Tab-separated table of C-alpha atoms in Angstrom:
chain	number	residue	atom	x	y	z
A	182	MET	CA	-57.747	6.658	-67.339
A	183	THR	CA	-54.418	5.455	-68.661
A	184	ASP	CA	-53.014	2.380	-66.955
A	185	GLN	CA	-49.645	3.708	-65.838
A	186	ASN	CA	-48.503	0.127	-65.183
A	187	SER	CA	-48.563	-0.455	-68.929
A	188	LYS	CA	-45.742	2.045	-69.498
A	189	ILE	CA	-42.943	0.585	-71.598
A	190	GLU	CA	-39.350	1.182	-70.549
A	191	GLY	CA	-35.887	1.269	-72.176
A	192	ASN	CA	-35.426	-0.452	-75.503
A	193	GLY	CA	-39.078	-1.447	-75.471
A	194	ILE	CA	-39.976	2.183	-76.193
A	195	LEU	CA	-37.717	2.275	-79.229
A	196	GLU	CA	-39.074	-1.016	-80.523
A	197	SER	CA	-42.655	0.095	-80.062
A	198	LEU	CA	-42.077	3.391	-81.831
A	199	ALA	CA	-40.246	1.646	-84.682
A	200	GLY	CA	-43.372	-0.424	-85.131
A	201	LEU	CA	-45.482	2.710	-85.532
A	202	ILE	CA	-43.316	4.678	-87.963
A	203	ASP	CA	-40.256	4.148	-90.134
A	204	ALA	CA	-37.443	2.882	-87.900
A	205	ARG	CA	-35.019	5.437	-89.371
A	206	ASP	CA	-37.199	8.158	-87.819
A	207	VAL	CA	-36.690	6.871	-84.265
A	208	ILE	CA	-33.614	8.226	-82.458
A	209	ALA	CA	-32.256	6.541	-79.346
A	210	PRO	CA	-30.460	8.340	-76.486
A	211	GLY	CA	-26.923	9.207	-77.521
A	212	ALA	CA	-24.998	11.568	-79.759
A	213	ASP	CA	-27.697	11.710	-82.446
A	214	MET	CA	-30.143	13.060	-79.881
A	215	GLU	CA	-28.019	16.041	-78.796
A	216	GLY	CA	-29.444	18.516	-81.312
A	217	TYR	CA	-32.941	17.906	-79.966
A	218	ILE	CA	-32.289	18.126	-76.221
A	219	HIS	CA	-29.633	20.853	-76.142
A	220	GLU	CA	-31.514	24.170	-75.994
A	221	HIS	CA	-30.156	27.614	-76.810
A	222	ARG	CA	-29.661	28.998	-73.311
A	223	HIS	CA	-28.051	25.837	-71.869
A	224	PHE	CA	-30.409	25.783	-68.868
A	225	TYR	CA	-31.867	22.370	-69.621
A	226	HIS	CA	-30.046	19.328	-70.913
A	227	THR	CA	-32.069	16.255	-69.991
A	228	PRO	CA	-32.039	13.312	-72.420
A	229	ALA	CA	-35.356	12.112	-73.799
A	230	ALA	CA	-36.528	8.504	-73.777
A	231	ALA	CA	-36.563	8.783	-77.584
A	232	VAL	CA	-36.892	11.277	-80.420
A	233	VAL	CA	-39.264	10.627	-83.297
A	234	THR	CA	-39.333	12.539	-86.590
A	235	PRO	CA	-42.554	11.381	-88.306
A	236	ARG	CA	-43.107	12.138	-91.984
A	237	ASP	CA	-46.898	12.438	-92.111
A	238	ILE	CA	-49.898	13.235	-89.960
A	239	GLU	CA	-51.048	9.632	-89.782
A	240	SER	CA	-47.760	8.712	-88.127
A	241	ILE	CA	-48.262	11.458	-85.550
A	242	GLN	CA	-51.741	10.145	-84.834
A	243	ARG	CA	-50.414	6.647	-84.237
A	244	ILE	CA	-47.739	7.932	-81.863
A	245	VAL	CA	-50.203	10.031	-79.855
A	246	LYS	CA	-52.701	7.178	-79.563
A	247	TRP	CA	-49.894	4.858	-78.435
A	248	ALA	CA	-48.788	7.445	-75.858
A	249	ASN	CA	-52.306	7.515	-74.417
A	250	GLU	CA	-52.355	3.739	-74.154
A	251	THR	CA	-48.930	3.416	-72.540
A	252	GLY	CA	-48.703	6.571	-70.406
A	253	HIS	CA	-45.771	8.181	-72.214
A	254	ALA	CA	-45.561	11.947	-72.588
A	255	ILE	CA	-44.940	13.644	-75.948
A	256	ILE	CA	-43.054	16.926	-76.404
A	257	PRO	CA	-43.832	18.586	-79.756
A	258	GLN	CA	-40.732	20.330	-81.109
A	259	GLY	CA	-40.139	22.687	-84.001
A	260	GLY	CA	-36.745	24.231	-84.681
A	261	ASN	CA	-35.677	24.007	-81.017
A	262	THR	CA	-35.237	27.777	-80.770
A	263	GLY	CA	-37.451	28.269	-77.706
A	264	LEU	CA	-35.991	30.221	-74.796
A	265	VAL	CA	-38.010	28.952	-71.824
A	266	GLY	CA	-37.524	25.189	-72.066
A	267	GLY	CA	-40.937	24.343	-73.485
A	268	GLN	CA	-39.519	22.196	-76.285
A	269	VAL	CA	-37.101	19.996	-74.310
A	270	PRO	CA	-37.489	17.270	-71.671
A	271	LYS	CA	-38.173	17.946	-68.033
A	272	SER	CA	-38.297	14.468	-66.483
A	273	GLY	CA	-36.203	12.541	-68.992
A	274	GLN	CA	-39.039	10.102	-69.634
A	275	GLU	CA	-40.662	12.084	-72.446
A	276	ILE	CA	-40.553	11.409	-76.173
A	277	ILE	CA	-39.687	14.385	-78.378
A	278	LEU	CA	-41.788	14.553	-81.528
A	279	ALA	CA	-39.924	16.762	-84.002
A	280	LEU	CA	-41.894	18.083	-86.970
A	281	LYS	CA	-39.010	18.830	-89.328
A	282	HIS	CA	-40.220	16.407	-92.035
A	283	LEU	CA	-43.588	18.149	-92.343
A	284	ASN	CA	-41.956	20.864	-94.411
A	285	GLN	CA	-44.104	21.501	-97.451
A	286	VAL	CA	-45.691	24.760	-98.577
A	287	ARG	CA	-49.005	23.291	-99.669
A	288	ARG	CA	-50.607	26.282	-101.324
A	289	VAL	CA	-49.984	29.975	-101.994
A	290	ASP	CA	-52.823	32.283	-103.067
A	291	PRO	CA	-51.575	35.842	-103.509
A	292	VAL	CA	-55.018	37.176	-104.466
A	293	ALA	CA	-56.700	35.873	-101.313
A	294	GLY	CA	-53.587	36.778	-99.312
A	295	VAL	CA	-53.058	33.341	-97.787
A	296	MET	CA	-50.619	30.445	-97.932
A	297	VAL	CA	-50.787	27.062	-96.268
A	298	CYS	CA	-47.537	25.843	-94.729
A	299	GLU	CA	-46.796	22.677	-92.827
A	300	ALA	CA	-45.426	22.998	-89.308
A	301	GLY	CA	-41.821	22.171	-90.231
A	302	VAL	CA	-41.449	24.977	-92.767
A	303	THR	CA	-38.997	27.534	-91.385
A	304	VAL	CA	-40.004	31.163	-91.052
A	305	HIS	CA	-37.405	32.079	-93.661
A	306	GLU	CA	-38.803	29.504	-96.094
A	307	ALA	CA	-42.289	30.922	-95.527
A	308	GLN	CA	-40.962	34.419	-96.223
A	309	GLN	CA	-39.381	33.195	-99.460
A	310	ALA	CA	-42.579	31.462	-100.581
A	311	ALA	CA	-44.480	34.713	-100.073
A	312	GLU	CA	-41.801	36.751	-101.838
A	313	ALA	CA	-41.974	34.429	-104.866
A	314	VAL	CA	-45.521	35.717	-105.533
A	315	ASP	CA	-44.693	39.326	-104.608
A	316	ARG	CA	-46.243	39.123	-101.155
A	317	LEU	CA	-44.960	39.514	-97.596
A	318	TYR	CA	-45.135	37.096	-94.680
A	319	PRO	CA	-44.086	39.623	-92.029
A	320	LEU	CA	-43.059	37.487	-89.070
A	321	SER	CA	-39.360	38.282	-88.577
A	322	LEU	CA	-37.066	37.237	-85.736
A	323	ALA	CA	-33.390	36.540	-85.233
A	324	SER	CA	-33.883	32.755	-85.377
A	325	GLU	CA	-36.022	32.787	-88.534
A	326	GLY	CA	-33.601	30.546	-90.433
A	327	THR	CA	-34.217	27.760	-87.897
A	328	ALA	CA	-37.526	28.561	-86.190
A	329	GLN	CA	-40.425	26.661	-87.711
A	330	ILE	CA	-43.999	27.752	-88.370
A	331	GLY	CA	-45.471	25.234	-85.935
A	332	GLY	CA	-43.203	26.396	-83.145
A	333	THR	CA	-43.819	30.093	-83.754
A	334	LEU	CA	-47.563	29.515	-83.591
A	335	SER	CA	-47.283	27.288	-80.526
A	336	THR	CA	-45.456	30.094	-78.718
A	337	ASN	CA	-47.287	32.991	-80.425
A	338	ALA	CA	-43.927	34.471	-81.446
A	339	GLY	CA	-43.566	38.224	-81.883
A	340	GLY	CA	-40.526	39.682	-83.606
A	341	VAL	CA	-39.477	43.039	-84.974
A	342	ASN	CA	-42.529	43.646	-87.192
A	343	ALA	CA	-45.178	43.022	-84.529
A	344	LEU	CA	-45.685	46.787	-84.184
A	345	THR	CA	-47.599	46.858	-87.475
A	346	TYR	CA	-48.465	43.265	-88.311
A	347	GLY	CA	-48.980	41.690	-84.895
A	348	ASN	CA	-47.752	38.443	-83.352
A	349	ALA	CA	-47.949	34.978	-84.920
A	350	ARG	CA	-51.573	34.612	-83.798
A	351	ASP	CA	-52.511	37.707	-85.798
A	352	LEU	CA	-50.882	36.229	-88.904
A	353	CYS	CA	-52.874	32.988	-88.889
A	354	PHE	CA	-56.309	32.298	-90.413
A	355	GLY	CA	-56.541	28.660	-89.392
A	356	ILE	CA	-54.629	25.581	-88.286
A	357	GLU	CA	-54.515	21.835	-88.580
A	358	ALA	CA	-53.519	19.915	-85.460
A	359	VAL	CA	-53.395	16.461	-83.927
A	360	LEU	CA	-55.267	16.546	-80.625
A	361	PRO	CA	-54.162	14.717	-77.447
A	362	ASP	CA	-56.507	11.789	-78.222
A	363	GLY	CA	-55.137	11.406	-81.759
A	364	ARG	CA	-58.000	13.064	-83.620
A	365	ILE	CA	-57.265	15.698	-86.259
A	366	TYR	CA	-58.584	19.222	-85.813
A	367	GLU	CA	-58.749	20.579	-89.349
A	368	ASP	CA	-59.567	24.202	-90.068
A	369	LEU	CA	-57.164	25.589	-92.667
A	370	SER	CA	-59.496	28.478	-93.326
A	371	ALA	CA	-58.712	31.398	-95.587
A	372	LEU	CA	-61.675	33.399	-94.276
A	373	ARG	CA	-61.216	36.794	-92.717
A	374	LYS	CA	-64.678	36.592	-91.145
A	375	ASP	CA	-65.994	33.435	-89.492
A	376	ASN	CA	-68.199	33.871	-86.423
A	377	THR	CA	-69.168	30.245	-85.808
A	378	GLY	CA	-68.494	29.787	-82.125
A	379	TYR	CA	-65.370	29.557	-80.005
A	380	SER	CA	-62.047	30.440	-81.622
A	381	LEU	CA	-60.454	27.012	-81.320
A	382	ARG	CA	-57.564	28.135	-83.472
A	383	ASN	CA	-56.618	30.776	-80.935
A	384	LEU	CA	-56.917	28.257	-78.116
A	385	LEU	CA	-54.245	26.061	-79.694
A	386	ILE	CA	-52.018	28.945	-80.776
A	387	GLY	CA	-49.831	29.991	-77.853
A	388	ALA	CA	-50.534	26.778	-75.911
A	389	GLU	CA	-46.929	25.604	-76.384
A	390	GLY	CA	-47.943	22.138	-77.522
A	391	THR	CA	-49.928	21.332	-74.365
A	392	LEU	CA	-53.321	21.122	-76.104
A	393	GLY	CA	-52.445	19.875	-79.578
A	394	ILE	CA	-49.646	19.341	-82.089
A	395	ILE	CA	-49.914	21.934	-84.851
A	396	THR	CA	-49.182	20.256	-88.187
A	397	ALA	CA	-50.082	23.012	-90.667
A	398	ALA	CA	-51.426	26.544	-90.786
A	399	SER	CA	-53.013	28.975	-93.208
A	400	LEU	CA	-51.016	32.181	-92.918
A	401	ARG	CA	-51.838	35.766	-93.813
A	402	LEU	CA	-49.951	37.454	-96.632
A	403	PHE	CA	-49.586	41.202	-97.108
A	404	PRO	CA	-48.520	43.538	-99.909
A	405	ARG	CA	-44.768	43.429	-100.256
A	406	PRO	CA	-42.978	46.725	-99.624
A	407	LYS	CA	-41.274	48.213	-102.659
A	408	ALA	CA	-38.556	49.871	-100.600
A	409	PHE	CA	-37.437	50.611	-97.062
A	410	GLU	CA	-36.167	53.693	-95.299
A	411	THR	CA	-33.973	52.650	-92.396
A	412	ALA	CA	-32.086	54.727	-89.847
A	413	TYR	CA	-29.865	54.121	-86.835
A	414	ILE	CA	-30.649	57.063	-84.573
A	415	ASN	CA	-28.912	58.513	-81.511
A	416	VAL	CA	-30.960	59.474	-78.454
A	417	GLU	CA	-29.846	60.412	-74.968
A	418	ASP	CA	-32.182	58.160	-73.023
A	419	PRO	CA	-35.304	55.972	-73.281
A	420	GLU	CA	-37.526	59.011	-72.630
A	421	ALA	CA	-36.210	60.585	-75.823
A	422	ALA	CA	-36.753	57.270	-77.607
A	423	ILE	CA	-40.435	57.362	-76.623
A	424	ARG	CA	-40.772	60.907	-77.948
A	425	LEU	CA	-39.068	59.824	-81.173
A	426	HIS	CA	-41.534	56.944	-81.455
A	427	ASP	CA	-44.410	59.429	-81.301
A	428	ILE	CA	-42.878	61.623	-83.997
A	429	LEU	CA	-42.214	58.698	-86.327
A	430	LYS	CA	-45.663	57.227	-85.757
A	431	ALA	CA	-47.326	60.540	-86.522
A	432	ALA	CA	-45.323	60.855	-89.727
A	433	ALA	CA	-45.578	57.303	-91.011
A	434	GLY	CA	-48.556	55.636	-89.349
A	435	SER	CA	-48.707	51.912	-90.088
A	436	ARG	CA	-45.767	52.261	-92.466
A	437	LEU	CA	-43.523	52.468	-89.408
A	438	THR	CA	-42.989	48.719	-89.329
A	439	SER	CA	-40.104	48.513	-86.841
A	440	ILE	CA	-38.718	50.630	-84.037
A	441	GLU	CA	-36.136	48.996	-81.783
A	442	LEU	CA	-34.421	50.361	-78.674
A	443	ILE	CA	-30.706	49.536	-78.426
A	444	PRO	CA	-28.264	50.450	-75.614
A	445	ARG	CA	-24.713	51.469	-76.512
A	446	ILE	CA	-23.280	48.490	-74.639
A	447	GLY	CA	-24.860	46.238	-77.253
A	448	VAL	CA	-22.835	47.859	-80.024
A	449	GLU	CA	-19.626	47.822	-77.976
A	450	LEU	CA	-19.909	44.127	-77.082
A	451	GLN	CA	-20.543	43.179	-80.694
A	452	LEU	CA	-17.532	45.144	-81.909
A	453	LYS	CA	-15.437	43.576	-79.144
A	454	HIS	CA	-16.416	40.025	-80.068
A	455	GLY	CA	-16.380	40.488	-83.830
A	456	LEU	CA	-20.102	40.036	-84.435
A	457	ILE	CA	-20.134	43.205	-86.541
A	458	ASP	CA	-17.176	44.667	-88.404
A	459	ARG	CA	-18.087	48.339	-87.991
A	460	ASP	CA	-20.282	50.620	-85.934
A	461	PRO	CA	-23.704	51.158	-87.544
A	462	ALA	CA	-24.200	54.436	-85.681
A	463	ALA	CA	-23.239	57.873	-86.989
A	464	SER	CA	-21.503	58.556	-83.656
A	465	GLU	CA	-21.451	57.240	-80.100
A	466	SER	CA	-24.509	57.763	-77.948
A	467	PRO	CA	-25.843	56.277	-74.692
A	468	TRP	CA	-28.825	54.884	-76.586
A	469	HIS	CA	-29.833	54.183	-80.160
A	470	VAL	CA	-33.088	53.552	-81.986
A	471	LEU	CA	-33.280	51.416	-85.127
A	472	ALA	CA	-36.319	52.554	-87.102
A	473	GLU	CA	-37.658	51.367	-90.428
A	474	ILE	CA	-40.448	52.653	-92.655
A	475	SER	CA	-41.873	50.465	-95.427
A	476	LEU	CA	-42.813	52.124	-98.714
A	477	PHE	CA	-45.560	50.838	-100.992
A	478	GLY	CA	-46.655	51.680	-104.522
A	479	ALA	CA	-47.069	55.410	-104.867
A	480	ASP	CA	-45.405	56.260	-101.552
A	481	GLU	CA	-42.899	59.061	-101.947
A	482	PRO	CA	-39.468	58.518	-100.371
A	483	GLY	CA	-38.186	60.930	-97.751
A	484	ARG	CA	-40.795	60.365	-95.075
A	485	LEU	CA	-38.218	59.148	-92.556
A	486	MET	CA	-35.875	62.046	-93.257
A	487	ALA	CA	-38.692	64.548	-92.764
A	488	ALA	CA	-39.633	62.970	-89.438
A	489	LEU	CA	-36.008	63.019	-88.288
A	490	GLU	CA	-35.728	66.697	-89.150
A	491	THR	CA	-38.669	67.344	-86.841
A	492	ALA	CA	-37.024	65.248	-84.137
A	493	PHE	CA	-33.758	67.196	-84.507
A	494	GLU	CA	-35.604	70.500	-84.257
A	495	GLU	CA	-37.324	69.387	-81.070
A	496	GLY	CA	-34.060	68.225	-79.509
A	497	VAL	CA	-35.153	64.587	-79.390
A	498	VAL	CA	-32.413	63.216	-81.650
A	499	THR	CA	-28.697	64.033	-81.442
A	500	ASP	CA	-27.441	62.278	-84.575
A	501	ALA	CA	-28.558	59.681	-87.118
A	502	ALA	CA	-27.257	57.424	-89.860
A	503	LEU	CA	-29.625	56.659	-92.735
A	504	ALA	CA	-29.039	53.401	-94.588
A	505	GLU	CA	-27.370	54.359	-97.854
A	506	ASN	CA	-27.751	50.962	-99.510
A	507	LEU	CA	-28.737	47.353	-98.839
A	508	THR	CA	-25.368	46.518	-97.258
A	509	HIS	CA	-25.706	49.406	-94.809
A	510	ARG	CA	-29.266	48.350	-93.916
A	511	GLU	CA	-28.131	44.758	-93.376
A	512	LEU	CA	-25.401	45.957	-90.995
A	513	MET	CA	-27.986	47.810	-88.914
A	514	TRP	CA	-30.226	44.768	-88.678
A	515	LYS	CA	-27.321	42.414	-88.045
A	516	GLN	CA	-26.402	44.515	-85.028
A	517	ARG	CA	-29.955	44.271	-83.694
A	518	GLU	CA	-30.161	40.527	-84.311
A	519	SER	CA	-26.852	39.885	-82.518
A	520	MET	CA	-27.931	41.456	-79.232
A	521	SER	CA	-28.360	38.100	-77.498
A	522	GLU	CA	-25.263	36.468	-78.959
A	523	CYS	CA	-22.921	39.243	-77.825
A	524	GLN	CA	-23.999	38.709	-74.217
A	525	SER	CA	-23.241	35.004	-74.374
A	526	ARG	CA	-19.767	35.726	-75.694
A	527	GLU	CA	-19.094	38.276	-72.967
A	528	GLY	CA	-20.015	36.004	-70.067
A	529	ASP	CA	-23.007	34.770	-68.111
A	530	ALA	CA	-26.266	36.606	-68.735
A	531	ILE	CA	-29.595	36.638	-66.939
A	532	LYS	CA	-32.452	37.568	-69.232
A	533	HIS	CA	-36.040	38.758	-69.008
A	534	ASP	CA	-38.702	38.961	-71.724
A	535	VAL	CA	-41.175	41.486	-70.332
A	536	SER	CA	-43.726	43.987	-71.550
A	537	VAL	CA	-45.118	47.174	-70.054
A	538	PRO	CA	-47.217	50.013	-71.470
A	539	VAL	CA	-45.062	51.827	-74.028
A	540	THR	CA	-44.898	55.011	-71.977
A	541	ALA	CA	-43.652	53.019	-68.957
A	542	VAL	CA	-40.530	51.666	-70.704
A	543	PRO	CA	-38.239	54.465	-69.409
A	544	GLU	CA	-39.440	53.985	-65.827
A	545	LEU	CA	-38.970	50.225	-66.068
A	546	ILE	CA	-35.352	50.612	-67.163
A	547	ALA	CA	-34.539	53.382	-64.672
A	548	ARG	CA	-35.995	51.539	-61.692
A	549	GLY	CA	-34.664	48.178	-62.821
A	550	ASP	CA	-31.116	49.380	-63.377
A	551	GLU	CA	-31.005	51.097	-59.987
A	552	ALA	CA	-32.399	48.122	-58.080
A	553	CYS	CA	-30.201	45.553	-59.792
A	554	GLU	CA	-27.034	47.611	-59.324
A	555	LYS	CA	-27.728	47.605	-55.578
A	556	LEU	CA	-28.240	43.871	-55.674
A	557	VAL	CA	-25.146	43.084	-57.771
A	558	PRO	CA	-22.663	46.001	-57.884
A	559	GLY	CA	-21.052	46.326	-61.285
A	560	ILE	CA	-23.862	44.499	-63.081
A	561	ARG	CA	-24.196	45.483	-66.730
A	562	SER	CA	-27.677	46.281	-68.012
A	563	VAL	CA	-28.502	45.356	-71.625
A	564	ALA	CA	-32.103	46.479	-72.076
A	565	PHE	CA	-33.238	46.344	-75.700
A	566	GLY	CA	-36.170	45.399	-77.855
A	567	HIS	CA	-39.458	46.297	-79.414
A	568	LEU	CA	-40.078	49.861	-78.304
A	569	GLY	CA	-43.322	50.265	-80.242
A	570	ASP	CA	-45.176	47.586	-78.288
A	571	GLY	CA	-43.424	47.905	-74.922
A	572	ASN	CA	-41.665	44.526	-75.182
A	573	VAL	CA	-38.256	44.901	-73.526
A	574	HIS	CA	-35.670	42.136	-73.501
A	575	TYR	CA	-34.279	43.271	-70.172
A	576	ASP	CA	-30.999	41.409	-69.832
A	577	PHE	CA	-28.045	41.661	-67.482
A	578	VAL	CA	-24.456	40.569	-68.090
A	579	GLN	CA	-22.189	39.610	-65.216
A	580	PRO	CA	-19.913	42.311	-63.763
A	581	ALA	CA	-16.622	42.498	-65.641
A	582	ALA	CA	-14.643	41.486	-62.543
A	583	MET	CA	-16.884	38.557	-61.609
A	584	ALA	CA	-15.698	35.022	-62.307
A	585	LYS	CA	-17.721	33.038	-64.816
A	586	GLY	CA	-20.294	30.884	-63.055
A	587	GLU	CA	-20.810	33.125	-60.016
A	588	PHE	CA	-23.457	35.319	-61.643
A	589	LYS	CA	-25.997	32.501	-61.915
A	590	ALA	CA	-26.419	32.529	-58.140
A	591	HIS	CA	-28.312	35.823	-58.558
A	592	PHE	CA	-30.823	34.367	-61.027
A	593	ASP	CA	-33.845	34.203	-58.704
A	594	ALA	CA	-33.145	37.502	-56.940
A	595	LEU	CA	-32.835	39.445	-60.198
A	596	HIS	CA	-36.010	37.873	-61.542
A	597	GLU	CA	-37.883	38.839	-58.388
A	598	VAL	CA	-36.734	42.448	-58.670
A	599	ILE	CA	-37.553	42.878	-62.361
A	600	TYR	CA	-40.844	41.001	-62.248
A	601	GLY	CA	-41.921	43.040	-59.237
A	602	ILE	CA	-41.316	46.310	-61.091
A	603	VAL	CA	-43.056	44.967	-64.194
A	604	ALA	CA	-46.120	44.010	-62.167
A	605	ASP	CA	-46.173	47.418	-60.482
A	606	LEU	CA	-46.224	49.029	-63.942
A	607	GLY	CA	-49.104	46.866	-65.129
A	608	GLY	CA	-46.949	44.676	-67.369
A	609	SER	CA	-46.346	41.013	-68.148
A	610	PHE	CA	-43.402	38.836	-67.134
A	611	SER	CA	-43.637	36.981	-70.469
A	612	ALA	CA	-44.120	39.111	-73.547
A	613	GLU	CA	-43.290	36.811	-76.472
A	614	HIS	CA	-41.135	33.890	-75.316
A	615	GLY	CA	-43.894	31.964	-73.536
A	616	ILE	CA	-43.915	30.031	-70.245
A	617	GLY	CA	-42.314	26.667	-71.013
A	618	GLN	CA	-40.903	25.040	-67.900
A	619	MET	CA	-38.885	28.084	-66.810
A	620	LYS	CA	-41.837	30.279	-65.824
A	621	VAL	CA	-44.449	27.775	-64.658
A	622	GLY	CA	-44.027	28.768	-61.011
A	623	GLN	CA	-44.164	32.465	-61.814
A	624	LEU	CA	-47.380	32.024	-63.792
A	625	ALA	CA	-48.975	30.149	-60.891
A	626	ARG	CA	-48.052	32.999	-58.545
A	627	VAL	CA	-49.264	35.971	-60.588
A	628	LYS	CA	-51.960	34.762	-62.980
A	629	ASN	CA	-55.532	35.676	-62.125
A	630	PRO	CA	-56.873	32.674	-60.150
A	631	VAL	CA	-60.006	32.394	-62.275
A	632	ALA	CA	-57.970	32.485	-65.488
A	633	LEU	CA	-55.547	29.903	-64.105
A	634	ASP	CA	-58.432	27.623	-63.122
A	635	MET	CA	-59.922	27.936	-66.614
A	636	MET	CA	-56.571	26.974	-68.140
A	637	ARG	CA	-56.320	23.907	-65.920
A	638	GLN	CA	-59.854	22.837	-66.758
A	639	ILE	CA	-59.211	23.171	-70.490
A	640	LYS	CA	-56.059	21.060	-70.150
A	641	SER	CA	-57.940	18.411	-68.161
A	642	VAL	CA	-60.750	18.165	-70.712
A	643	LEU	CA	-58.592	18.074	-73.847
A	644	ASP	CA	-55.679	16.093	-72.409
A	645	PRO	CA	-56.899	14.121	-69.359
A	646	ASN	CA	-53.970	11.681	-69.555
A	647	ARG	CA	-51.395	14.513	-69.637
A	648	VAL	CA	-49.910	13.184	-72.875
A	649	LEU	CA	-48.840	16.495	-74.443
A	650	ASN	CA	-45.989	18.435	-72.879
A	651	PRO	CA	-46.865	17.876	-69.200
A	652	GLY	CA	-45.294	20.247	-66.690
A	653	LYS	CA	-45.118	23.050	-69.242
A	654	VAL	CA	-47.185	26.291	-69.043
A	655	ILE	CA	-49.308	25.067	-66.100
A	656	GLU	CA	-48.406	22.886	-63.141
A	657	GLY	CA	-49.507	19.285	-62.949
């Protein structure tokens, strides 16, 4: 067991860390630390004891071994884009270990369909590396310019292409990681088939840095689409959106790579706050669907148009705008990617990242809107997200007449209502954002007791001294 009495305090921490790595890579509390402890939603803002930005794996090993000896906790951090507080301090005594300097693309093999990226490579940089050899790395999310590969794997990020390509876990062949005792787990496999025991890779992916610090990964590459057919489609309600999903899926199969549900309020708030300069829709509608089909090789264009004609004939769609050029397509996607930002500009927002069976999405929204309106009259529902896999970002903006700051008092009550409906529909209260520190209590309440006990045992075996990200994902 670690001798907790050996814990170093104050400037002694900084001096010790400077003896382990380059002193310029040790950041003391103060202004230089703000970018590491200030998270996107502004829920958590606790200073760390120190921030370290090591430049190689050996440095990470030394830090982790030192943490075991002295009883200091380490928080692995990627691009600091997490939304549940998993990447920032909880007690104020932790040391943030940021992986931004491990930012090399080590290898790209377009024939085998794999590339090896270090943890600090951003998603956008990984996409560019794949594109340079005419391949696709399909993970795509609004924060891709900042989010890093290590962080997306640690949280098993989803994104707008998960419908066809899966989450981050599905896009990874193997990983390299520093374990809680300082050893290196190295399995940067490029194999599609490897039945040699437990899937240790999948144990570390999605663990939010509680079981190991991911330092590199071998990532799956796919054929790069030659063109896209994109449309911004008007539907009357989520039920019609589900029927449209079925029509598009029947017409395009796996080539339907994105289908996103968007409420009209999202467009109106973005126009109001200048996030987009024009309406991407052909006309106003209570709801919209952003759909995209990827075309490869010999694929003939017009598949999306043909599917929309069927949808019009069946009364599912009321209007649609097809992207006429790249600029038009970019406007459509900019609107989708600004859905969170427009809420922040409008006022306080309370958000939920949930998933239910695809066919239950309309019931979730109908029941949720009704219940939350009773709870907070005038509340504004902003339910949007990945229709094809049932992942709804079910957000609420404060009533227009409510003073800023008052809405946050309803945080727990709104969560209880939405999570109760989600559970009743057989869904999950965390679809792609993870648990972090925000949802630890909720996980303890709803997770299967046997599964929760297994998680705790795994944590105790791999990290008995609670060195890596304690208090995140599971209690204790």
